[in-house]
GROMACS .gro file of C-alpha atoms in nm:
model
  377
    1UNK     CA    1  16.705  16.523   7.344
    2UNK     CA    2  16.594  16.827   7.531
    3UNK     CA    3  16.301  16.822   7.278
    4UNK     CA    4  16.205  16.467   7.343
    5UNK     CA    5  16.217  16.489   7.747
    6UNK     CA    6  15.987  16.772   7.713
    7UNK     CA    7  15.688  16.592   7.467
    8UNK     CA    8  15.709  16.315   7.724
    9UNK     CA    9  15.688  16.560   8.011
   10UNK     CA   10  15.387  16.722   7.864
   11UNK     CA   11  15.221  16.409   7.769
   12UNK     CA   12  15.285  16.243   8.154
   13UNK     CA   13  15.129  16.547   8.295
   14UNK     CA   14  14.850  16.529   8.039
   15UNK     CA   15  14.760  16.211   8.222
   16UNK     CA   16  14.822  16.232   8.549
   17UNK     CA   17  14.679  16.633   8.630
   18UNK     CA   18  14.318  16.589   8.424
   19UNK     CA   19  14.163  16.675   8.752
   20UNK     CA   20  13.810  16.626   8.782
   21UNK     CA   21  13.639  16.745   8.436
   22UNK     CA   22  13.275  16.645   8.603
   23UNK     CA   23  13.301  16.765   8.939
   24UNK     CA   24  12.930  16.861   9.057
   25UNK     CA   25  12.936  17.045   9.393
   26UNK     CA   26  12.669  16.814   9.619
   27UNK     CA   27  12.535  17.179   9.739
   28UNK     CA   28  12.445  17.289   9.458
   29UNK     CA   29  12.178  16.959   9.376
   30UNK     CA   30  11.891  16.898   9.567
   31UNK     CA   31  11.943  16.570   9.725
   32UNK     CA   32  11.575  16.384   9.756
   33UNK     CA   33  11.540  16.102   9.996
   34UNK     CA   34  11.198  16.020   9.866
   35UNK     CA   35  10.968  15.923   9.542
   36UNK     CA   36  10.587  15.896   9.591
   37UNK     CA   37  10.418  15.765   9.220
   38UNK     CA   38  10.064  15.795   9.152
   39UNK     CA   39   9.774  15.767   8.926
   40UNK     CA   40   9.673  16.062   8.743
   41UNK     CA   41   9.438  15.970   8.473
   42UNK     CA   42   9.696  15.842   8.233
   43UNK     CA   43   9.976  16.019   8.338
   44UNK     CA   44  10.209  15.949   8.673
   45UNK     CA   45  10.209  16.169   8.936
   46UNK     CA   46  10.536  16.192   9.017
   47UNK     CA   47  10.614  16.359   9.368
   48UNK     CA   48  10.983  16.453   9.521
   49UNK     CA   49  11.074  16.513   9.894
   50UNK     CA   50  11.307  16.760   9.932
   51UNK     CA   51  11.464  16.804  10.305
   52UNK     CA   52  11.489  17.196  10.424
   53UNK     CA   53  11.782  17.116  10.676
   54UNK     CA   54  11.756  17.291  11.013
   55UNK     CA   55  11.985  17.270  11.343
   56UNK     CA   56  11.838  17.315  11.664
   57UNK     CA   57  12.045  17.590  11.895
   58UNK     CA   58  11.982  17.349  12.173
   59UNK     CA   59  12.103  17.012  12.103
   60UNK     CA   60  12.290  17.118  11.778
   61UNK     CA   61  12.112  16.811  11.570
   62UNK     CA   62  12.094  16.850  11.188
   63UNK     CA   63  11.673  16.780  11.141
   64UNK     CA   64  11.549  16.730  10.810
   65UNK     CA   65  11.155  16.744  10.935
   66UNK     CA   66  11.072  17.022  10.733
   67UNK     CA   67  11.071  16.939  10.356
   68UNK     CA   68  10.931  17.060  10.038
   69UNK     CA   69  10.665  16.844   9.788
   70UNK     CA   70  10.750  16.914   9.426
   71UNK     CA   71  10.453  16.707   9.216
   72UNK     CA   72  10.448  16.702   8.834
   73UNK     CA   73  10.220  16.497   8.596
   74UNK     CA   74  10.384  16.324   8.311
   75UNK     CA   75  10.389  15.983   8.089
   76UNK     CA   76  10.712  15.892   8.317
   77UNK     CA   77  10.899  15.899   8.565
   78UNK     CA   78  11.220  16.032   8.383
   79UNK     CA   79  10.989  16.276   8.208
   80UNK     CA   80  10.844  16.426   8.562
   81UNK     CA   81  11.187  16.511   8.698
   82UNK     CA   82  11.284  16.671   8.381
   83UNK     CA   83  10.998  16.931   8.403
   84UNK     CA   84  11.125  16.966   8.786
   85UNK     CA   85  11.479  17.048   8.655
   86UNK     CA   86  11.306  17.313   8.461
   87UNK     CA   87  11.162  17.481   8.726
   88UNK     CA   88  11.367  17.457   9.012
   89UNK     CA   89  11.706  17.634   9.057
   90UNK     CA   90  11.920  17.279   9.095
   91UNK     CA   91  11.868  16.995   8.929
   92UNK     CA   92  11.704  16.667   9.140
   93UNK     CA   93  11.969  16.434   9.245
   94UNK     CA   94  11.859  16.054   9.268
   95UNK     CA   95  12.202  15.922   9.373
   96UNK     CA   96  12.074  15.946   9.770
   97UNK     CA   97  11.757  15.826   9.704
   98UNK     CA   98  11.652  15.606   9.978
   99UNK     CA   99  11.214  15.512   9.970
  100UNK     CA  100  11.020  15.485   9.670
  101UNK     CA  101  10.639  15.458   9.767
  102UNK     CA  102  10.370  15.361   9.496
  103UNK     CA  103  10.042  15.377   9.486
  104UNK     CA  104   9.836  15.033   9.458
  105UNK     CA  105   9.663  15.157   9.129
  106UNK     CA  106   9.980  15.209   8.990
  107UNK     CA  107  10.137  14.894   9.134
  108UNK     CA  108   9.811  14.746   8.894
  109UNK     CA  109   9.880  14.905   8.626
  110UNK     CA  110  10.189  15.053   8.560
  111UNK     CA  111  10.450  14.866   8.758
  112UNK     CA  112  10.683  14.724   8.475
  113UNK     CA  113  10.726  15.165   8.382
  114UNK     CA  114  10.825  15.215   8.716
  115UNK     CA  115  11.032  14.964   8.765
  116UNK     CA  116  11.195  15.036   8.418
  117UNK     CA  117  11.294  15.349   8.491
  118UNK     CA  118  11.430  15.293   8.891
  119UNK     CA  119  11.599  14.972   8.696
  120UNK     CA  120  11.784  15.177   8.410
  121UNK     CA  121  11.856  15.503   8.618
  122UNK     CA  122  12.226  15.553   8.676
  123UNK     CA  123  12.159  15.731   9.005
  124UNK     CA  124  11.940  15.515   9.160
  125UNK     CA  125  12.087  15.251   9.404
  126UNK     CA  126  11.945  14.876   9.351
  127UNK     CA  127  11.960  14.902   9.716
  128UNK     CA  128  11.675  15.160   9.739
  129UNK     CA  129  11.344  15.008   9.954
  130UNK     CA  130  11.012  14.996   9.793
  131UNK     CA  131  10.699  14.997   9.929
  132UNK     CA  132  10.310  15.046   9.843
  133UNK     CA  133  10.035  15.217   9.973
  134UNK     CA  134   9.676  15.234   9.939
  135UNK     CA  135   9.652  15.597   9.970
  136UNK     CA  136   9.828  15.899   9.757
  137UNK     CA  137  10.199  15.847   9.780
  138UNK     CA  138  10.211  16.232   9.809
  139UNK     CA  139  10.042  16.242  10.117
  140UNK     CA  140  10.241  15.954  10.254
  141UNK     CA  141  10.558  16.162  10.143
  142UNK     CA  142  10.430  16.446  10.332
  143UNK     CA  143  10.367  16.286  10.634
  144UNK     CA  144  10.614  16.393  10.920
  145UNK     CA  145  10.595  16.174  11.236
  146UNK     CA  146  10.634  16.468  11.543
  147UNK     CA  147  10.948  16.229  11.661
  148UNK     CA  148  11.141  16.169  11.325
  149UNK     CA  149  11.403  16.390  11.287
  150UNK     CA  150  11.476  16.294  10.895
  151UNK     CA  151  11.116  16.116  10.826
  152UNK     CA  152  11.268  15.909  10.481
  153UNK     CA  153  11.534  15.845  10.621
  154UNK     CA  154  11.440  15.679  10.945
  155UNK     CA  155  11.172  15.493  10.738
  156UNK     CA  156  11.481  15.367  10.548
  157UNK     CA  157  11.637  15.246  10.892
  158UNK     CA  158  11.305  15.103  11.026
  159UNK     CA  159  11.326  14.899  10.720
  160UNK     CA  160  11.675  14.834  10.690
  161UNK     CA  161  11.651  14.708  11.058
  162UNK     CA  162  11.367  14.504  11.041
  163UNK     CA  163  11.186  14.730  11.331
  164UNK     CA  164  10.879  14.602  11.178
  165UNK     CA  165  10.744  14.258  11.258
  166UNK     CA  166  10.415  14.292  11.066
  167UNK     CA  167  10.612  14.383  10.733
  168UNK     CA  168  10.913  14.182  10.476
  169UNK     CA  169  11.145  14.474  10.346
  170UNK     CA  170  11.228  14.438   9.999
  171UNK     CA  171  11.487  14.654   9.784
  172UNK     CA  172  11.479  14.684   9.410
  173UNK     CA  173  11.767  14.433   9.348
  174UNK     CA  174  11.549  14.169   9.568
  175UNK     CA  175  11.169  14.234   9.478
  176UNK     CA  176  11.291  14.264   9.048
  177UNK     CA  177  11.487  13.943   9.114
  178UNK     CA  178  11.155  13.798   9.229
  179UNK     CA  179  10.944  13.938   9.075
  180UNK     CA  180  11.108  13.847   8.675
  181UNK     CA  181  11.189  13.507   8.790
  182UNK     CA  182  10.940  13.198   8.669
  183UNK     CA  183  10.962  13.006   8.974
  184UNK     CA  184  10.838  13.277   9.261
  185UNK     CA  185  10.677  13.603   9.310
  186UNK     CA  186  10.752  13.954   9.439
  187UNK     CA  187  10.611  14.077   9.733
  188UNK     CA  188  10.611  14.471   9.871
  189UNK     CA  189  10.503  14.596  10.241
  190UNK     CA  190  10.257  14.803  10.272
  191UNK     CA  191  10.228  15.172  10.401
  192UNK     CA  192   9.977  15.400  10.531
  193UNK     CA  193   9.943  15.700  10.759
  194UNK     CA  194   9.755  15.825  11.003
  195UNK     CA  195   9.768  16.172  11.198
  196UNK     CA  196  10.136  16.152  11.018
  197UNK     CA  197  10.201  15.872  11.176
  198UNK     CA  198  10.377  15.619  10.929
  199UNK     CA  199  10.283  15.254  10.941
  200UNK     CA  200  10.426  14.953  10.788
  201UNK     CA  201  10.262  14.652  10.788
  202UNK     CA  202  10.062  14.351  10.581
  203UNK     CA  203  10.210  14.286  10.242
  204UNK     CA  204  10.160  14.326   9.907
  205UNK     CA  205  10.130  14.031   9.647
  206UNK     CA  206  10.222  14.059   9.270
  207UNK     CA  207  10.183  13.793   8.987
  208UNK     CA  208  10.265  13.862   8.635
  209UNK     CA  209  10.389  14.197   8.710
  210UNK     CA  210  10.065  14.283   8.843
  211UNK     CA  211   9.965  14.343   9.184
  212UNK     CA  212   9.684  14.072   9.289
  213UNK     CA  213   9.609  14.084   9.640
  214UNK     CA  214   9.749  14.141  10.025
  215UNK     CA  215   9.804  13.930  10.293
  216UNK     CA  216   9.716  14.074  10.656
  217UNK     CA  217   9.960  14.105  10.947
  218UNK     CA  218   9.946  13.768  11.123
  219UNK     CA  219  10.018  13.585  10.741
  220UNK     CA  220  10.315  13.849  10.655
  221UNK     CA  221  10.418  13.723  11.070
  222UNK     CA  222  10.470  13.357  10.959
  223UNK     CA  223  10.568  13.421  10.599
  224UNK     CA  224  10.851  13.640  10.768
  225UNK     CA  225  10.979  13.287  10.948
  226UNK     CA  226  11.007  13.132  10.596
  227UNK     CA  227  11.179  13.435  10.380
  228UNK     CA  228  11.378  13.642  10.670
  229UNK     CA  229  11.370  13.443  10.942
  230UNK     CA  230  11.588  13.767  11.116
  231UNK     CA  231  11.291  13.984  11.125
  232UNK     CA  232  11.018  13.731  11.277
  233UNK     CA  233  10.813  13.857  11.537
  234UNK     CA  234  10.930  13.812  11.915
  235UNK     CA  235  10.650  13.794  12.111
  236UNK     CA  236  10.313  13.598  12.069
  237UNK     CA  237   9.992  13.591  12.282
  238UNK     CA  238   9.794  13.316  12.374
  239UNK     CA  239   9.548  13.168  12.603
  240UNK     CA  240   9.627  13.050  12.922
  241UNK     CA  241   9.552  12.739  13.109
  242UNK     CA  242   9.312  12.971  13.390
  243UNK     CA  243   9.007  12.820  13.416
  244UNK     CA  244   8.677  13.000  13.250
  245UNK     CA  245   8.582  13.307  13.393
  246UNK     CA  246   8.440  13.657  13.289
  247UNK     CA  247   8.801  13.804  13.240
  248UNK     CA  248   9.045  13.633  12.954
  249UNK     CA  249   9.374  13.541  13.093
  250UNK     CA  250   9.660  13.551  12.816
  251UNK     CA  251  10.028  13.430  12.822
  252UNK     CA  252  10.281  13.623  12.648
  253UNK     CA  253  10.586  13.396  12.456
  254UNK     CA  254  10.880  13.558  12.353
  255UNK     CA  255  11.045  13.349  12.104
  256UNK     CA  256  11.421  13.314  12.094
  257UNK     CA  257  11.570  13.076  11.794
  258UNK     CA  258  11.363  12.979  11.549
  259UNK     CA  259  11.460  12.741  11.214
  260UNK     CA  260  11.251  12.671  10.898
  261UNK     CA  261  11.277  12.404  10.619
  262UNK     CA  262  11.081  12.317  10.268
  263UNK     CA  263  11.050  12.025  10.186
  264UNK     CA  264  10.875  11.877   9.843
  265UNK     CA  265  10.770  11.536   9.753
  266UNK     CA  266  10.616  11.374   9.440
  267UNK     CA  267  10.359  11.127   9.497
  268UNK     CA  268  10.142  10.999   9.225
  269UNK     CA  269  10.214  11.277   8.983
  270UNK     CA  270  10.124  11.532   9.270
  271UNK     CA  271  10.348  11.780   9.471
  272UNK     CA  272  10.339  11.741   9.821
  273UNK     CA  273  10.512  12.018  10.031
  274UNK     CA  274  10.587  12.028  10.416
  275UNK     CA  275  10.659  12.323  10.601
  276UNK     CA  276  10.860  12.273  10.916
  277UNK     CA  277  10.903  12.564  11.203
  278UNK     CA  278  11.082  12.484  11.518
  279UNK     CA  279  11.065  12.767  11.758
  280UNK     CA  280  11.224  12.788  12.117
  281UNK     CA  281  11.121  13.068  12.363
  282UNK     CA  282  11.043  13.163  12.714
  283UNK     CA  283  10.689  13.291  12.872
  284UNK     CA  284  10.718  13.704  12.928
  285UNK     CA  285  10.402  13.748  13.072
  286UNK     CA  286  10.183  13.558  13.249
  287UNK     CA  287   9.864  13.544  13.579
  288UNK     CA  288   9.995  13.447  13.906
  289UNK     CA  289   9.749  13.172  13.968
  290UNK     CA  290   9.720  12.876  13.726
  291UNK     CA  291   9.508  12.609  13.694
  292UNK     CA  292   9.826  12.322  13.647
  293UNK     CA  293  10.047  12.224  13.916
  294UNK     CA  294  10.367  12.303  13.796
  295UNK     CA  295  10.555  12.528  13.615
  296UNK     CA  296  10.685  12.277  13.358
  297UNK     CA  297  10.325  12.216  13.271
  298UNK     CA  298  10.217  12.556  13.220
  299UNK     CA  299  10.544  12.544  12.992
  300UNK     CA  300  10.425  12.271  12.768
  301UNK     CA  301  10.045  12.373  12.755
  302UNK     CA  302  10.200  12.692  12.674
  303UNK     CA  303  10.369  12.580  12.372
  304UNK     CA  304  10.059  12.358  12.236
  305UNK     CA  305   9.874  12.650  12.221
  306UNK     CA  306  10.125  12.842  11.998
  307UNK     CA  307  10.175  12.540  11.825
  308UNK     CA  308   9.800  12.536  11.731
  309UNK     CA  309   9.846  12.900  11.632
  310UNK     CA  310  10.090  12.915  11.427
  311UNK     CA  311   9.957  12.604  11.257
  312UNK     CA  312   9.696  12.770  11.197
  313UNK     CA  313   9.821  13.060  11.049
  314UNK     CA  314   9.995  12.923  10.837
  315UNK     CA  315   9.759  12.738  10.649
  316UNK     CA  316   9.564  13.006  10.627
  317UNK     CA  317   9.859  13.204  10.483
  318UNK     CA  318   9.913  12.909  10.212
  319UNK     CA  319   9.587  12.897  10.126
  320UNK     CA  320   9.554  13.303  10.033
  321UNK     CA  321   9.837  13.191   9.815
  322UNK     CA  322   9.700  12.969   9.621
  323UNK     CA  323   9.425  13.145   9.585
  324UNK     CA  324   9.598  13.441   9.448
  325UNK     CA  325   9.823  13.179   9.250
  326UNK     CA  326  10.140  13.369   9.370
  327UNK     CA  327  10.425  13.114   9.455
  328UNK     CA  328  10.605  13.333   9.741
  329UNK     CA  329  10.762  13.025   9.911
  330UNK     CA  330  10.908  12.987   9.564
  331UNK     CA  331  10.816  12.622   9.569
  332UNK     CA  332  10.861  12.598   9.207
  333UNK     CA  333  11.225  12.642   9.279
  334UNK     CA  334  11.218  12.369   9.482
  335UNK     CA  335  10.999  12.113   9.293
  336UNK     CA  336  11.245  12.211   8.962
  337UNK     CA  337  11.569  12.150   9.127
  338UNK     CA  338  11.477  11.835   9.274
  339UNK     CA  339  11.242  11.721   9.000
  340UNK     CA  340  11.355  11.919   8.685
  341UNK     CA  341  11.195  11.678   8.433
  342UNK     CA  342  10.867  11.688   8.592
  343UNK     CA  343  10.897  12.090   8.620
  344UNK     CA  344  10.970  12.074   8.262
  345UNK     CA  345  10.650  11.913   8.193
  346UNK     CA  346  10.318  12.042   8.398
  347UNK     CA  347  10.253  12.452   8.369
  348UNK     CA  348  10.318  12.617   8.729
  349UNK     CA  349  10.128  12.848   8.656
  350UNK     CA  350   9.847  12.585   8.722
  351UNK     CA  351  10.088  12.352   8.900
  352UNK     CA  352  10.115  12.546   9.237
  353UNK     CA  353   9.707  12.594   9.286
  354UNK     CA  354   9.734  12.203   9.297
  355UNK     CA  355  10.028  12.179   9.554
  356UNK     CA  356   9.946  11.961   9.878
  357UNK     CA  357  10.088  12.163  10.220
  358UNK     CA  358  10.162  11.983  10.522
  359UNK     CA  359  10.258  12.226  10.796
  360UNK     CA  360  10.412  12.093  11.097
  361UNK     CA  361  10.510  12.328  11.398
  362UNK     CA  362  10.735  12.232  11.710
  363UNK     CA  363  10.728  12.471  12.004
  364UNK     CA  364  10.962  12.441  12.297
  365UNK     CA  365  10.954  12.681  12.632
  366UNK     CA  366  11.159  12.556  12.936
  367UNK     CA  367  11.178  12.884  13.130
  368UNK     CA  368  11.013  13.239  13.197
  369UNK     CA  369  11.107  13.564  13.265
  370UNK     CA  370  11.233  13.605  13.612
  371UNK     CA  371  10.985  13.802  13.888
  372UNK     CA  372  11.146  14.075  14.111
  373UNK     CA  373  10.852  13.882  14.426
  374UNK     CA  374  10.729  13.556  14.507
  375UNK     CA  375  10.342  13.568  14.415
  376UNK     CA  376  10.317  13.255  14.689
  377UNK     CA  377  10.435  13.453  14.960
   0.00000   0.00000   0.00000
């Protein structure tokens, strides 16, 4: 008996004291916040951020400004960070990974490799923001902005934030989602730098796994009203009702609810699709004298004119699109789920270069900002 309680107390203990047989201290890996990819003849140029912590005796804030670039040339990704394992004391850790930059040659090129590898990695989060630039990723990775105090990771909070109106933030769950499905196409924001001075704006366009063109800030501004509504841009400028003279008077909107809709129709073996964008808003900025007689009318002149702005970037928008033959409205998902048999049938591919927009914009201001004086007085 005595014999038989102790097997079963060895074997409970067995279970329930394994402790952790994989413990890693965190210390003892260098944690990198940032990837930069490039081109290097055939090769990738692989490039690492890692932080050199530092606290500041005065305020007694952890910065992560100062950082080291570790760049090595391989066939992959995988196979880069291996030769950095080699050299470096600790091993790379990928588990707080939080940017990945690429370069647009490699976005051209090599972009199914790359996104292979951040796909497959156990360490890498799905949740980890991509982004491409038309310079070297390294030097983008290098770049410290004089007021960051962790430079990857408030680029990760810009973008998780939406801080950016000229720019769509996309993670690796959303842009491989998009990119792999039939029926739309995956977009990436841009990034460049200046005097270390990071910028995010305009977007990147991919078809086919390829990347085939950009579209500039105002058509990433009204695209943003379609895919993240969240993140549109608050404010617009446009002209006011002053009469001519040498100096351009401007009104400044700042919008404050905005909807969208899609909307496909077939008509004689065609797709027709209407894009509807109600905005409401109130004037922010605008001269003291006017040439209408009321407030209420320089509300409603005010919202024509964004009206025939917006209008008019967005067809300009739709047509880059169909130019580049890159579905980002994903109308293909809409034409197939409300007219599967004829999806079946034509090739999209084709298909969305014939597509027939309508865009139809409804602006509505009934107030403005309030003035500390009375400019009649």
């Amino acid at each position: 008996m005595n014999k038989k309680l102790l097997l079963f107390s060895i074997y409970f203990f067995l279970f329930t004291l394994t402790g952790c047989w994989d413990f890693n201290e965190i210390q003892n890996n260098y944690l990198v916040p940032g990837i930069g990819i490039d081109e290097d003849g055939e090769n990738l140029l692989v490039s690492v951020r890692i932080p050199r912590p530092s606290i500041s005796l005065e305020s007694g804030v952890t910065s992560t400004r100062e950082a080291r670039i570790i760049s090595r040339s391989a066939k992959t990704i995988l196979d880069a960070i291996q030769t950095m394992n080699k050299e470096t004391r600790n091993p790379i850790f990928l588990g707080h990974l939080e940017v990945v930059i690429i370069n647009e040659e490699v976005a051209k090129k090599n972009l199914n490799l790359v996104l292979d590898t951040l796909l497959r990695n156990p360490q890498i989060q799905r949740q980890v923001y991509l982004l491409v630039t038309p310079q070297k990723a390294k030097d983008v990775l290098a770049s410290v902005n004089p007021l960051d105090v962790s430079p990857m990771e408030d680029l990760n909070t810009k973008l998780e934030l939406g801080k950016s109106v000229f720019a769509i933030p996309m993670t690796l769950d959303q842009f491989a989602i998009n990119l792999y499905c039939k029926r739309s196409c995956g977009i990436l924001p841009i990034i460049t730098t200046s005097n270390n001075i990071l910028s995010v704006s305009e977007t990147a366009v991919f078809h086919n796994h390829e990347l085939v063109g950009t579209l500039d800030e105002n058509d990433t501004r009204v695209l943003t009203f379609f895919l993240n509504p969240r993140l549109a841009s608050p404010y617009y400028i446009v002209e006011s009702s002053m009469p001519q003279s040498d100096k351009k008077q401007v009104v400044s909107i700042r919008t404050k609810r905005s909807s969208s809709k899609i909307k496909v129709l077939l008509k004689d073996g065609k797709v027709h699709a209407k894009l509807q964008l109600e905005l409401t808003g109130r004037i922010s900025e605008y001269a003291a004298q006017s040439s209408v007689k009321s407030d209420q009318e320089e509300y409603v002149l005010a919202a024509k004119q964004l009206e025939k702005l917006l209008s008019k970037q967005l067809e300009t928008m739709v047509k880059k699109t169909q130019e580049l033959n890159a579905d980002i409205l994903a109308i293909g998902k809409y034409v197939n789920a409300k007219y599967p048999a004829f999806y079946e049938d034509v090739n999209w591919e084709e298909g969305y270069k014939q597509v027939k927009f309508d865009v139809e914009v409804k602006v509505t201001i009934a107030s403005a900002s309030a003035t500390k004086i009375n400019p009649n007085q």
